[in-house]
Coordinates of C-alpha atoms in Angstrom, one line a residue:
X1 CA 19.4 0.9 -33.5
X2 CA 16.4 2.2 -31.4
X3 CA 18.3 3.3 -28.6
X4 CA 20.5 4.9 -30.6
X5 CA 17.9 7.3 -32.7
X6 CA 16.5 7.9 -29.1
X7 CA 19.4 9.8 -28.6
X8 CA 19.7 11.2 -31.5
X9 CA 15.9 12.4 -32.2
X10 CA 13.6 14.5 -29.4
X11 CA 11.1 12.1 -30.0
X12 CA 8.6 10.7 -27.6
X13 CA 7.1 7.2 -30.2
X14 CA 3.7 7.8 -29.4
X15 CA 3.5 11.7 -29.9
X16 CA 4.9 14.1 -31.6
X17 CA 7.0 16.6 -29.6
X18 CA 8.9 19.9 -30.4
X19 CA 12.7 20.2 -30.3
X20 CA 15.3 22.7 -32.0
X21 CA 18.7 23.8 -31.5
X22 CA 19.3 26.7 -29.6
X23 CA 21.7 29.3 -30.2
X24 CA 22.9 30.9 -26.7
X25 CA 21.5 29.8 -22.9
X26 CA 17.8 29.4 -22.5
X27 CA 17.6 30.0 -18.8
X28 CA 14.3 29.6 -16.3
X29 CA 14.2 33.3 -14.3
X30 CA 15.4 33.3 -10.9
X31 CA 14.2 29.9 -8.8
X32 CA 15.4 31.3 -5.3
X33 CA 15.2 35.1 -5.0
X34 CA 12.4 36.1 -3.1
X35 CA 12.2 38.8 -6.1
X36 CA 12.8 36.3 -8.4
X37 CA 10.2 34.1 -10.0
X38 CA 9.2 30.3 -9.9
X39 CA 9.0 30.8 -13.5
X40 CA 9.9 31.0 -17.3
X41 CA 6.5 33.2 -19.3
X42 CA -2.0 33.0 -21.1
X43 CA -10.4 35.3 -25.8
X44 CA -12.2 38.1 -27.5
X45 CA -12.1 39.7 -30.8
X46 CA -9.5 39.3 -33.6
X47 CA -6.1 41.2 -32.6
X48 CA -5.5 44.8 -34.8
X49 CA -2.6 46.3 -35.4
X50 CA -1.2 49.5 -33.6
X51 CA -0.6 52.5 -36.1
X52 CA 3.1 53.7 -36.8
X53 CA 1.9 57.7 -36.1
X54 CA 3.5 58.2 -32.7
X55 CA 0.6 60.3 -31.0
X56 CA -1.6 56.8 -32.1
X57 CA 0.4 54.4 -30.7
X58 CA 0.7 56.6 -27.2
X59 CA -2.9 56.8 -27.3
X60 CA -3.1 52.6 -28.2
X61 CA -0.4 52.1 -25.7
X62 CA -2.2 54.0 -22.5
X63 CA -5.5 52.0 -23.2
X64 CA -4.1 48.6 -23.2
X65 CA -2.5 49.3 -20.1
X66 CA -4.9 50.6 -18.4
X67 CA -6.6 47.7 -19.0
X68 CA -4.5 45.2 -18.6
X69 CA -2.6 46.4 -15.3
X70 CA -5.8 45.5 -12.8
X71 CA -6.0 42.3 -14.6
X72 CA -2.5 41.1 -13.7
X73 CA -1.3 39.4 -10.0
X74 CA 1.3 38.6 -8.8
X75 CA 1.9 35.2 -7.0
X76 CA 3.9 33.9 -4.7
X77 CA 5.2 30.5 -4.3
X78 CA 5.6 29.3 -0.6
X79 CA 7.4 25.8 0.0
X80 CA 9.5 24.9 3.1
X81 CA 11.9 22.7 0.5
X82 CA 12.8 22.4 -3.1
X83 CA 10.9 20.0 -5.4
X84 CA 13.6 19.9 -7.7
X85 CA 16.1 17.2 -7.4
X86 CA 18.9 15.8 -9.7
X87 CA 17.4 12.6 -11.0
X88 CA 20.6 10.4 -12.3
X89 CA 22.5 10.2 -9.5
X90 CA 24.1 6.5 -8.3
X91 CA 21.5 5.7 -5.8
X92 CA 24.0 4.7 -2.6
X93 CA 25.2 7.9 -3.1
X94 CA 22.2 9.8 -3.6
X95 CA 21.1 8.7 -0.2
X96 CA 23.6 8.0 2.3
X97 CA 26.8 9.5 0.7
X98 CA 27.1 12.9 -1.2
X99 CA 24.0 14.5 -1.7
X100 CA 25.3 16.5 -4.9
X101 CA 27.8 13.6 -6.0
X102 CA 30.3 16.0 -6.7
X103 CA 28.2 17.0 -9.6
X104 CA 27.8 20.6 -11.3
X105 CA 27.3 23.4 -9.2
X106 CA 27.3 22.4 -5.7
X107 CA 27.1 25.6 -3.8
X108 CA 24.0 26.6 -6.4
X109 CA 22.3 23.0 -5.2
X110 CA 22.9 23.8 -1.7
X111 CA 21.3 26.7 -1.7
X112 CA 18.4 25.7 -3.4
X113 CA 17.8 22.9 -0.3
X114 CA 18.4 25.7 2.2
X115 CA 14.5 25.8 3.7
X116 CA 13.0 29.5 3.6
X117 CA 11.3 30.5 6.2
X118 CA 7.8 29.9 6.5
X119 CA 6.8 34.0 6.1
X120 CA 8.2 34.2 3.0
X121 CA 8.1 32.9 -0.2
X122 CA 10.5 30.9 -2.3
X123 CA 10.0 32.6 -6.0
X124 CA 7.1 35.2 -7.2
X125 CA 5.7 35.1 -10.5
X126 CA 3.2 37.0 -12.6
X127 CA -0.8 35.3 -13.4
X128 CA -3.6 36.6 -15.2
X129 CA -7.5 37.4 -14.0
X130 CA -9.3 35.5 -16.9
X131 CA -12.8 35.8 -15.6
X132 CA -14.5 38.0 -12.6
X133 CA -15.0 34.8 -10.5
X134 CA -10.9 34.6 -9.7
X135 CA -9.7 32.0 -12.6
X136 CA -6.3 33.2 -13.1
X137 CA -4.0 31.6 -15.7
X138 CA 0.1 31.1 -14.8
X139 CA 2.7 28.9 -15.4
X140 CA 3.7 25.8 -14.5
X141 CA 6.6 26.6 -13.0
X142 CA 5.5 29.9 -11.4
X143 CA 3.4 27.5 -9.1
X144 CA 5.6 24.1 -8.9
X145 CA 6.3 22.7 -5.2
X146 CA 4.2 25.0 -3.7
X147 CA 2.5 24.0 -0.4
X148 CA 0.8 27.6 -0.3
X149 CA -0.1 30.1 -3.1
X150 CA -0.8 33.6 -2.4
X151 CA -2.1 36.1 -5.0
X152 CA -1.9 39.6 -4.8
X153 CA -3.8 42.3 -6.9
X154 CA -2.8 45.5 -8.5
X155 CA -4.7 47.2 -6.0
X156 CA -2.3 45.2 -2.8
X157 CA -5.5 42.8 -1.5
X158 CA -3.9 39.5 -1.1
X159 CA -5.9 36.0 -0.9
X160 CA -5.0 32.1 -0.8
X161 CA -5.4 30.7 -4.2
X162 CA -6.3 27.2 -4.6
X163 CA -4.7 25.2 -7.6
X164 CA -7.2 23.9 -9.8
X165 CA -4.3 22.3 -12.6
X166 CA -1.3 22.4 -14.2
X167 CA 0.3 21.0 -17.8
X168 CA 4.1 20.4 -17.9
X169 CA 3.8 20.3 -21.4
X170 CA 2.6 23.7 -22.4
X171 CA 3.7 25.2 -18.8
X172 CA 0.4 26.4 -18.2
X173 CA -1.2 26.3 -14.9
X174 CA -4.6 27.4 -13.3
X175 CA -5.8 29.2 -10.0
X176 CA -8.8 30.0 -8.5
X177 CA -9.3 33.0 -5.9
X178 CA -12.8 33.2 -4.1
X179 CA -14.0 36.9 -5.3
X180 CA -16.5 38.5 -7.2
X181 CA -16.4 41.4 -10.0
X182 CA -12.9 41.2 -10.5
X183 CA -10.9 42.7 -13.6
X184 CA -10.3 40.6 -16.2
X185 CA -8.8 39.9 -20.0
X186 CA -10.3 38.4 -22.5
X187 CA -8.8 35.9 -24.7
X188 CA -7.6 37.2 -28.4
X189 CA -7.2 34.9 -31.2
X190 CA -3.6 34.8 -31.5
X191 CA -3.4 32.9 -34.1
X192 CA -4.0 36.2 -36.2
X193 CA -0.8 38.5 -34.7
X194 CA 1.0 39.2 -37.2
X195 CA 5.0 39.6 -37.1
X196 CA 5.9 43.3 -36.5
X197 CA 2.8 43.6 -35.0
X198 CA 2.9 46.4 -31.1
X199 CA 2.6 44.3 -27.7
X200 CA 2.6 45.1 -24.8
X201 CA 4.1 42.9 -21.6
X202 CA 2.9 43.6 -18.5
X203 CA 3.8 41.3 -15.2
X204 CA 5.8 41.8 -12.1
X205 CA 9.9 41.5 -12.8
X206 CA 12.3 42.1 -10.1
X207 CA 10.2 43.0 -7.6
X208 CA 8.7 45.9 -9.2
X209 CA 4.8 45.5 -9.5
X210 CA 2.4 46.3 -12.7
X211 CA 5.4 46.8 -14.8
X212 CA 4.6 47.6 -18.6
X213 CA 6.9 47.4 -21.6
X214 CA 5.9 47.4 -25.3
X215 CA 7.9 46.0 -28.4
X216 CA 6.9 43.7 -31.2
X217 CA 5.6 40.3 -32.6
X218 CA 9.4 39.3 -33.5
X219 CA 9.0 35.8 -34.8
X220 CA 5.9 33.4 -34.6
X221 CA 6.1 29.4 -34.0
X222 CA 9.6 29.2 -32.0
X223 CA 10.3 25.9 -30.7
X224 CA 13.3 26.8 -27.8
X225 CA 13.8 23.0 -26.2
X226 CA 13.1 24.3 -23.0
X227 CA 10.1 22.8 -22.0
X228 CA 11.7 19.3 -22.4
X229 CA 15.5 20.2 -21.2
X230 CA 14.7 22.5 -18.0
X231 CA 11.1 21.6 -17.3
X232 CA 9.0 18.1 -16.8
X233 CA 7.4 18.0 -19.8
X234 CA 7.7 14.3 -21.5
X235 CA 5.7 15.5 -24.5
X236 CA 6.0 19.2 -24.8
X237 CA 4.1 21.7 -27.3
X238 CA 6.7 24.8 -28.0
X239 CA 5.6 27.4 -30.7
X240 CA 6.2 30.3 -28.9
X241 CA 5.1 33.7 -29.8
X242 CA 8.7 35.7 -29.9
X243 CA 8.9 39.4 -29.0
X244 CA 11.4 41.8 -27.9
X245 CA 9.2 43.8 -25.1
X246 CA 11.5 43.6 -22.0
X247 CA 10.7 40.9 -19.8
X248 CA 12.7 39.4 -16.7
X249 CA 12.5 37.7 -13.9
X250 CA 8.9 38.0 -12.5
X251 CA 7.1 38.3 -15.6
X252 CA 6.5 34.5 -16.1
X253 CA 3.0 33.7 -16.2
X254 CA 2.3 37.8 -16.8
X255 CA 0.0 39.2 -20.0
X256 CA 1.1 40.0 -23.2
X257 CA -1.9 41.7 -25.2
X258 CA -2.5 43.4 -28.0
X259 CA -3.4 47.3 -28.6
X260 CA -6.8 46.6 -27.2
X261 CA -5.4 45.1 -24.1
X262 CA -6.5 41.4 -25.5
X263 CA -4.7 38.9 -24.3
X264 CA -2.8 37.0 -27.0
X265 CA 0.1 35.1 -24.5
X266 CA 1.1 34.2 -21.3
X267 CA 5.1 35.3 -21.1
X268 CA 6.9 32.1 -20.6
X269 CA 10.6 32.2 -21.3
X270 CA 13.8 34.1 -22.5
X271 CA 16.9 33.3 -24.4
X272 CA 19.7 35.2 -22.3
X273 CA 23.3 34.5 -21.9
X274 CA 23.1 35.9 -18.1
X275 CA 19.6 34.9 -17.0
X276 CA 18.3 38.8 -17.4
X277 CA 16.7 40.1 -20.6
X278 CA 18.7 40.3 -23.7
X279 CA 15.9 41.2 -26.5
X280 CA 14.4 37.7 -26.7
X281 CA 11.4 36.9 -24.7
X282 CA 8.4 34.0 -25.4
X283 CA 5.2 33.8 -24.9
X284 CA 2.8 30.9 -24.9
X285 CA 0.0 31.4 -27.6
X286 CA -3.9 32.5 -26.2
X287 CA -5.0 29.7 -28.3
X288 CA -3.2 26.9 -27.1
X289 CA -3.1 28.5 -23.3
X290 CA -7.1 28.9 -23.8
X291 CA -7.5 24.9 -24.4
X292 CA -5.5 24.0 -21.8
X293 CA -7.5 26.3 -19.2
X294 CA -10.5 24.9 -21.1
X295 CA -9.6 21.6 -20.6
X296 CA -8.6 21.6 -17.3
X297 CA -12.2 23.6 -16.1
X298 CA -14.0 20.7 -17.4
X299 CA -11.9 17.5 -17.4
X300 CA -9.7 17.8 -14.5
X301 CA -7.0 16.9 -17.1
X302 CA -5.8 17.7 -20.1
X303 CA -6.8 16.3 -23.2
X304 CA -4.0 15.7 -25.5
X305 CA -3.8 14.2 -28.8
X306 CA -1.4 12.3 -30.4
X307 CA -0.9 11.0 -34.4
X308 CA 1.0 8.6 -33.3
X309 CA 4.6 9.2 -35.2
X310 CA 8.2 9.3 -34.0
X311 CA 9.9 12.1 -36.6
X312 CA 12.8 14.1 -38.1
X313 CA 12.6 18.0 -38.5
X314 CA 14.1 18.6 -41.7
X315 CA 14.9 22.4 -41.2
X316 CA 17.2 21.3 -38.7
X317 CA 20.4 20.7 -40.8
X318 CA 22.4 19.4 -37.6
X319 CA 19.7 16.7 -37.1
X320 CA 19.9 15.7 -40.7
X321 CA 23.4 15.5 -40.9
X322 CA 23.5 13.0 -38.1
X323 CA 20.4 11.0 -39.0
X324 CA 22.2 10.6 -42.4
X325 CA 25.5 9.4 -40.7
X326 CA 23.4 7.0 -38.5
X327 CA 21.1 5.8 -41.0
X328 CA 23.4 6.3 -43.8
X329 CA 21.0 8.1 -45.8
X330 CA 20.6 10.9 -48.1
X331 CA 17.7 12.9 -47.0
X332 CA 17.7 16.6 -47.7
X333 CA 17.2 19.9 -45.4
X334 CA 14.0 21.3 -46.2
X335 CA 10.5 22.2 -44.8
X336 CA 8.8 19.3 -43.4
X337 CA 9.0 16.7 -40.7
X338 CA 9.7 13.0 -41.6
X339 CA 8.2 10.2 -40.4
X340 CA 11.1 7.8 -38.3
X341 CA 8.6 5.4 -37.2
X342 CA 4.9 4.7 -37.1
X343 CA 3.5 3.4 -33.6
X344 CA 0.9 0.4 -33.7
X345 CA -2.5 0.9 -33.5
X346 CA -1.9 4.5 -33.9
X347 CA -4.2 6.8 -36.1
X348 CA -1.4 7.8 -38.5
X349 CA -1.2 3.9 -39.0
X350 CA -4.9 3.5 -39.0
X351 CA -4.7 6.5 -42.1
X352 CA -2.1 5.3 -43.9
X353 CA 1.0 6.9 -43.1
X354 CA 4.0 5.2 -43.1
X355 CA 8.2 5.1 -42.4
X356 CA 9.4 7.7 -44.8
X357 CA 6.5 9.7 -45.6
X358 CA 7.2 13.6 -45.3
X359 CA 4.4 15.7 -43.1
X360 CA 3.8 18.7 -44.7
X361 CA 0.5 20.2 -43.7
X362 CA -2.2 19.9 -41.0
X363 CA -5.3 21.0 -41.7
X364 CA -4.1 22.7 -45.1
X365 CA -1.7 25.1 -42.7
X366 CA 1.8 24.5 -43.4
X367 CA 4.1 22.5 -41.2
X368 CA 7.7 23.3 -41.7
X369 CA 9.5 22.1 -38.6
X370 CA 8.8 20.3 -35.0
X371 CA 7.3 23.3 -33.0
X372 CA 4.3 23.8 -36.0
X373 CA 4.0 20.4 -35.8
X374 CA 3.3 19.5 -32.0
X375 CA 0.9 22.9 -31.7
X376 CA -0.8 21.8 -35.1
X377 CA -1.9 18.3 -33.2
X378 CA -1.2 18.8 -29.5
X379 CA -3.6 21.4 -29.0
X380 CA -6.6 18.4 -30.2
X381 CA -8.5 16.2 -28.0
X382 CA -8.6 12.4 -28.2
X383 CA -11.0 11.8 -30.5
X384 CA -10.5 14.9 -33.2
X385 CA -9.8 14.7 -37.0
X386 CA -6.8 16.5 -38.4
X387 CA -6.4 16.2 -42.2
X388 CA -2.9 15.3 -43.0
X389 CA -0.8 16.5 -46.1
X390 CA 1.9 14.3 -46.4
X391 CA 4.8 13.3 -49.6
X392 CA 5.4 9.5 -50.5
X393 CA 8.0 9.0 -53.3
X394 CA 7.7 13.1 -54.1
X395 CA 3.7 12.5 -54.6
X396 CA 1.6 15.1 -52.5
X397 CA -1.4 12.7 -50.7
X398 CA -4.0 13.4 -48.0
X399 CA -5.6 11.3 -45.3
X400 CA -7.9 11.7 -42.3
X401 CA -6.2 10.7 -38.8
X402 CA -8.3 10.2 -35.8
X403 CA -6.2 11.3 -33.0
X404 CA -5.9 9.1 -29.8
X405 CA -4.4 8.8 -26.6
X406 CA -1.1 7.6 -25.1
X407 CA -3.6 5.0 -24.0
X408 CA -5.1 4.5 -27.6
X409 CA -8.2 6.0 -26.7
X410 CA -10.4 8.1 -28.8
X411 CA -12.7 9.6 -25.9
X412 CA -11.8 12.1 -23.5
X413 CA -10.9 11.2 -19.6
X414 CA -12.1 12.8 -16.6
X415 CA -9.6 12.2 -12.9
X416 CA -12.0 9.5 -12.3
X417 CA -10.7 7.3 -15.7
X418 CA -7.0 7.5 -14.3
X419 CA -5.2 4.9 -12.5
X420 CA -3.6 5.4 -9.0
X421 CA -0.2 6.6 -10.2
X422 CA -1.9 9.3 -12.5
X423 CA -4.0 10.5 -9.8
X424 CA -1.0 10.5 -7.5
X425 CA 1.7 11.9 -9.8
X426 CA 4.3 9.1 -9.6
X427 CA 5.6 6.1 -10.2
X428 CA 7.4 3.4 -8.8
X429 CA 10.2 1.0 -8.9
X430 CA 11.2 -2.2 -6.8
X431 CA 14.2 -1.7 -4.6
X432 CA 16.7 -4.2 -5.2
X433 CA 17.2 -6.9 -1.9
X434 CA 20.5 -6.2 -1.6
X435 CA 19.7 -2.4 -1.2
X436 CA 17.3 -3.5 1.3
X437 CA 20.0 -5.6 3.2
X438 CA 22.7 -3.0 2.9
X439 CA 20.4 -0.4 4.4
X440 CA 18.1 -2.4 6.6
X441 CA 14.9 -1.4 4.9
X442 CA 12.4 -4.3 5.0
X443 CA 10.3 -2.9 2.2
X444 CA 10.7 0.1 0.0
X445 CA 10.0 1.6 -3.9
X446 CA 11.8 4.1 -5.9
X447 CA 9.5 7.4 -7.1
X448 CA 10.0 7.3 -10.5
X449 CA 8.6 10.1 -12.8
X450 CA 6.8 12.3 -10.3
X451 CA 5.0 15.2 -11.9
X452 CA 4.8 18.7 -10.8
X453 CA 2.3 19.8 -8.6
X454 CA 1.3 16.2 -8.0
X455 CA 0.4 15.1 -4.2
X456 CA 3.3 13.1 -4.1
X457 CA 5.1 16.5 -5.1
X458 CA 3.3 18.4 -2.9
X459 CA 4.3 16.5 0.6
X460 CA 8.1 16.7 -0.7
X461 CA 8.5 13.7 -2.7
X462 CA 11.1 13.8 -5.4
X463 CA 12.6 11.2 -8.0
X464 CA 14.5 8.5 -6.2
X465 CA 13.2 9.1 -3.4
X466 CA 12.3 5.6 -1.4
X467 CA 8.6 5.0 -0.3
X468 CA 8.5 2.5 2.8
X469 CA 4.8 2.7 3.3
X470 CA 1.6 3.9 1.9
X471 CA -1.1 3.8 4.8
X472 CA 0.7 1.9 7.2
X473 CA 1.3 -1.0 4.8
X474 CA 4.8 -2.0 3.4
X475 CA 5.1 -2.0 -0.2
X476 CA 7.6 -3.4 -2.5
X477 CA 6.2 -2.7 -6.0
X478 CA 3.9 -0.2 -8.2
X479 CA 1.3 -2.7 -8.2
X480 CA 1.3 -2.8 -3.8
X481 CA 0.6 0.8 -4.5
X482 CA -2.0 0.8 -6.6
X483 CA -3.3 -2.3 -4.9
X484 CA -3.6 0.2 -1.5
X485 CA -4.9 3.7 -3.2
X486 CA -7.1 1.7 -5.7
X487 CA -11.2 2.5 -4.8
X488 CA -9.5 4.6 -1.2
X489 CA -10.9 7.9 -0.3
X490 CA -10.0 9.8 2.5
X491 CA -6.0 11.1 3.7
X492 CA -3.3 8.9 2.6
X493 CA -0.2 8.1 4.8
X494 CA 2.9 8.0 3.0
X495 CA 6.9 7.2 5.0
X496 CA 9.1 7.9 2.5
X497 CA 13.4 8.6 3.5
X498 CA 14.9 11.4 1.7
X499 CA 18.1 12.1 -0.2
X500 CA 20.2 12.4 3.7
X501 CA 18.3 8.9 5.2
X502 CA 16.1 11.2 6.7
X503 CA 12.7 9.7 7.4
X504 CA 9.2 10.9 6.9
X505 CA 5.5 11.0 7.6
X506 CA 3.4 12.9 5.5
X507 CA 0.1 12.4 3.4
X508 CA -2.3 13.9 1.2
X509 CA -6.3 13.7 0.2
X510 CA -6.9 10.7 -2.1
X511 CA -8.1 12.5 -5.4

């Protein structure tokens, strides 16, 4: 029965994540143009509104860009292979046979090993200057698999950045540049846009630098499914900011700011039937992009909260029908997300709630669906009290949850609390002897679940791929890797073969 409402729910049992059905093709921009982008689309006073006399809004218009142009780079993504890799192939074949399996879009795949040369870069994406010491906010996927990130100015000065973190989850990374007095945006509260509201986009699509298009707030709280179906994310936050100012490939990771030129998202993502803009773009909220970036700066990781229920959005008729059909029952489309399944020891079971109950609010704002949900208590730290509005038998009650960790943990984690496979960004699997016999590999694991922009990513290490050796030794299990890397410093040595057989000797600084 469980296996069967994991496929039917986009659930993760110890979180809450967002999901909804999309209408259309929810594509990430261009992965391989060199004018494409590595991407799909980051505070200061209250936003204001942009006045409908046209002379106004020219005037409104001109300032924001002005100040928002200086304060957006461009970055480009430099990696001598792809980090992306089809994960459910058979394994014989995935090694030693066809590389592709005869699955999907072969030529597409192909191209995307092809190496580019070392001068330029695989993908370009937009960032944004968030303080005059060279933070600058992206995306995830602006920067994933790079081995070399260079950022460019409005004004053409180019440096090396150095990646200080990323999140999967919210597609949010963060760079540092070493420079002084530097333009820079300040964070809005964008929790107060308003739909209808003037934006402006600015970013770099297609090649064409400190490019600047306005349109409107067009929906707030979207929840796409992209983060979880094209990205890495195993517990994503979607509640996109919707607005129809023209974005396209290059704009990921760019500004999208109000009439003051404050920033109140980072552009993320469009909904496109051919990949190029079509009147829908995304934008991850300032608030949520802000804790992230906050988080990061001071933790080393992100700090991410979790009630602790597996659950059904009710405004999603399609997922109601089926749960219905499955569970044979009778629950209703509505506003609300229902509680599947409580995990033990979680703070939703610690408060109370239980199989059936309907969530309704957090913190007295209104929760109609998975994407209000997941930004509601994703964007908390281990540790924080939401209040939680919930139905029981059609009777309204409130409790006080204590978030916690995947972990169970109420405190926040610095790199130095994680284990070996956390700091490394994988994990592993025993290879089977008869694999071993058939191939005549005397030791060997399986990277499982490697993370992007994780030193096992950076040195070219994909799912499935086998690990022979970590620092000369042989290992045969997760815990002869952790048993290695636990309490080392210094450069790690990792042989590791590749989708072809091909074998490999590369390594990384122990974090």
């Amino acid at each position: 029965m469980k296996s069967t409402l994991k496929k039917l729910l986009p659930f993760a049992v110890v979180g809450v994540i967002s999901g909804a059905t999309t209408v259309g093709t929810i594509q990430y921009f261009g992965h391989t143009a060199n004018n494409g982008d590595q991407s799909y689309f980051t505070s200061a006073a209250n936003t204001s509104f942009v006045g409908m006399n046209t002379a106004t809004t020219g005037d409104d218009f001109v300032k924001a860009a002005k100040t928002t142009v200086p304060a957006v780079v461009t970055i480009k993504n430099y990696q001598t292979r792809t980090s992306s890799r089809a994960s459910e192939q058979d394994l014989f074949d995935f090694f030693f046979g066809d590389p592709f399996g005869g699955r999907g879009n072969g030529q597409q795949r192909q191209k995307q090993q092809q190496q580019a040369p070392e001068n330029m870069p695989s993908g370009m994406g937009s960032g944004v200057i968030i303080s005059p010491d060279g933070y600058i906010i992206s995306n995830n996927h602006v920067v994933a698999g790079a081995n070399k990130l260079e950022v460019v100015l409005s004004n053409k000065k180019a440096y090396i950045a150095t990646l200080i973190g990323t999140d999967p989850n919210t597609d949010i990374s963060l760079l540092k540049i070493e420079e002084k007095g530097l333009p820079y945006l300040n964070f809005a509260n964008s929790d107060n846009i308003e739909v209808g509201q003037w934006v402006l986009a600015v970013g770099n699509p297609l090649g064409l630098n400190s490019t600047v298009t306005a349109g409107i707030v067009s929906a707030k709280g979207r929840g796409i499914g992209i983060l979880g179906s094209q990205g890495k994310a195993t517990n994503p936050i979607e509640s996109f900011i919707q607005t129809d100012a023209a974005i396209n490939p290059g704009n990921s990771g760019g500004a999208l700011v109000n009439a003051n030129g404050d920033l109140i998202g980072i552009n993320s993502a469009i909904q496109s039937t051919t990949g190029y803009y079509q009147g829908y773009g995304f934008a991850i909220p300032a608030n949520l992009a802000r804790k992230i970036v906050e988080d990061i700066k001071k933790f080393g990781i992100v700090q991410r909260g979790f009630l602790g229920v597996a659950s059904l959005d009710l405004s999603d008729d399609q997922q109601v029908a089926m749960y219905n059909k499955q569970k044979k029952a009778n629950l209703k489309v509505g506003s609300g997300v229902y509680v599947t399944e409580v995990t033990d020891n979680s703070g939703a079971e610690n408060a109370g709630i239980k199989n059936g109950d309907i969530i309704t609010k957090i913190d007295g704002t209104s929760i109609t669906d998975f994407a209000d949900l997941s930004m509601a208590v994703g964007s908390k730290r281990p540790g924080d009290k939401v209040q939680v509005t919930y139905t029981r038998n059609g009777k309204e009650n409130v409790t006080s949850v204590t978030l916690k960790d995947q972990k169970g943990g109420t405190s926040t984690r610095t790199k130095a609390d994680l284990s070996v496979t956390e700091k490394i960004g994988a994990e592993f699997e025993p290879l089977s002897d008869s694999f071993k016999t058939s191939y005549g590999l005397n030791s060997g694991v399986i990277a499982k679940n490697v993370s992007e922009g994780s030193e096992m990513a950076k040195i070219g290490i994909v799912d499935n791929y086998i690990i022979i050796e970590v620092n000369g030794k042989p290992v045969n299990s997760q815990k002869d890797v952790e048993k290695t890397l636990e309490k080392y410093q210094g450069n790690v040595q990792v042989k590791f073969v590749d989708e072809y057989g091909r074998m490999y000797t590369k390594g990384f600084k122990m974090p």
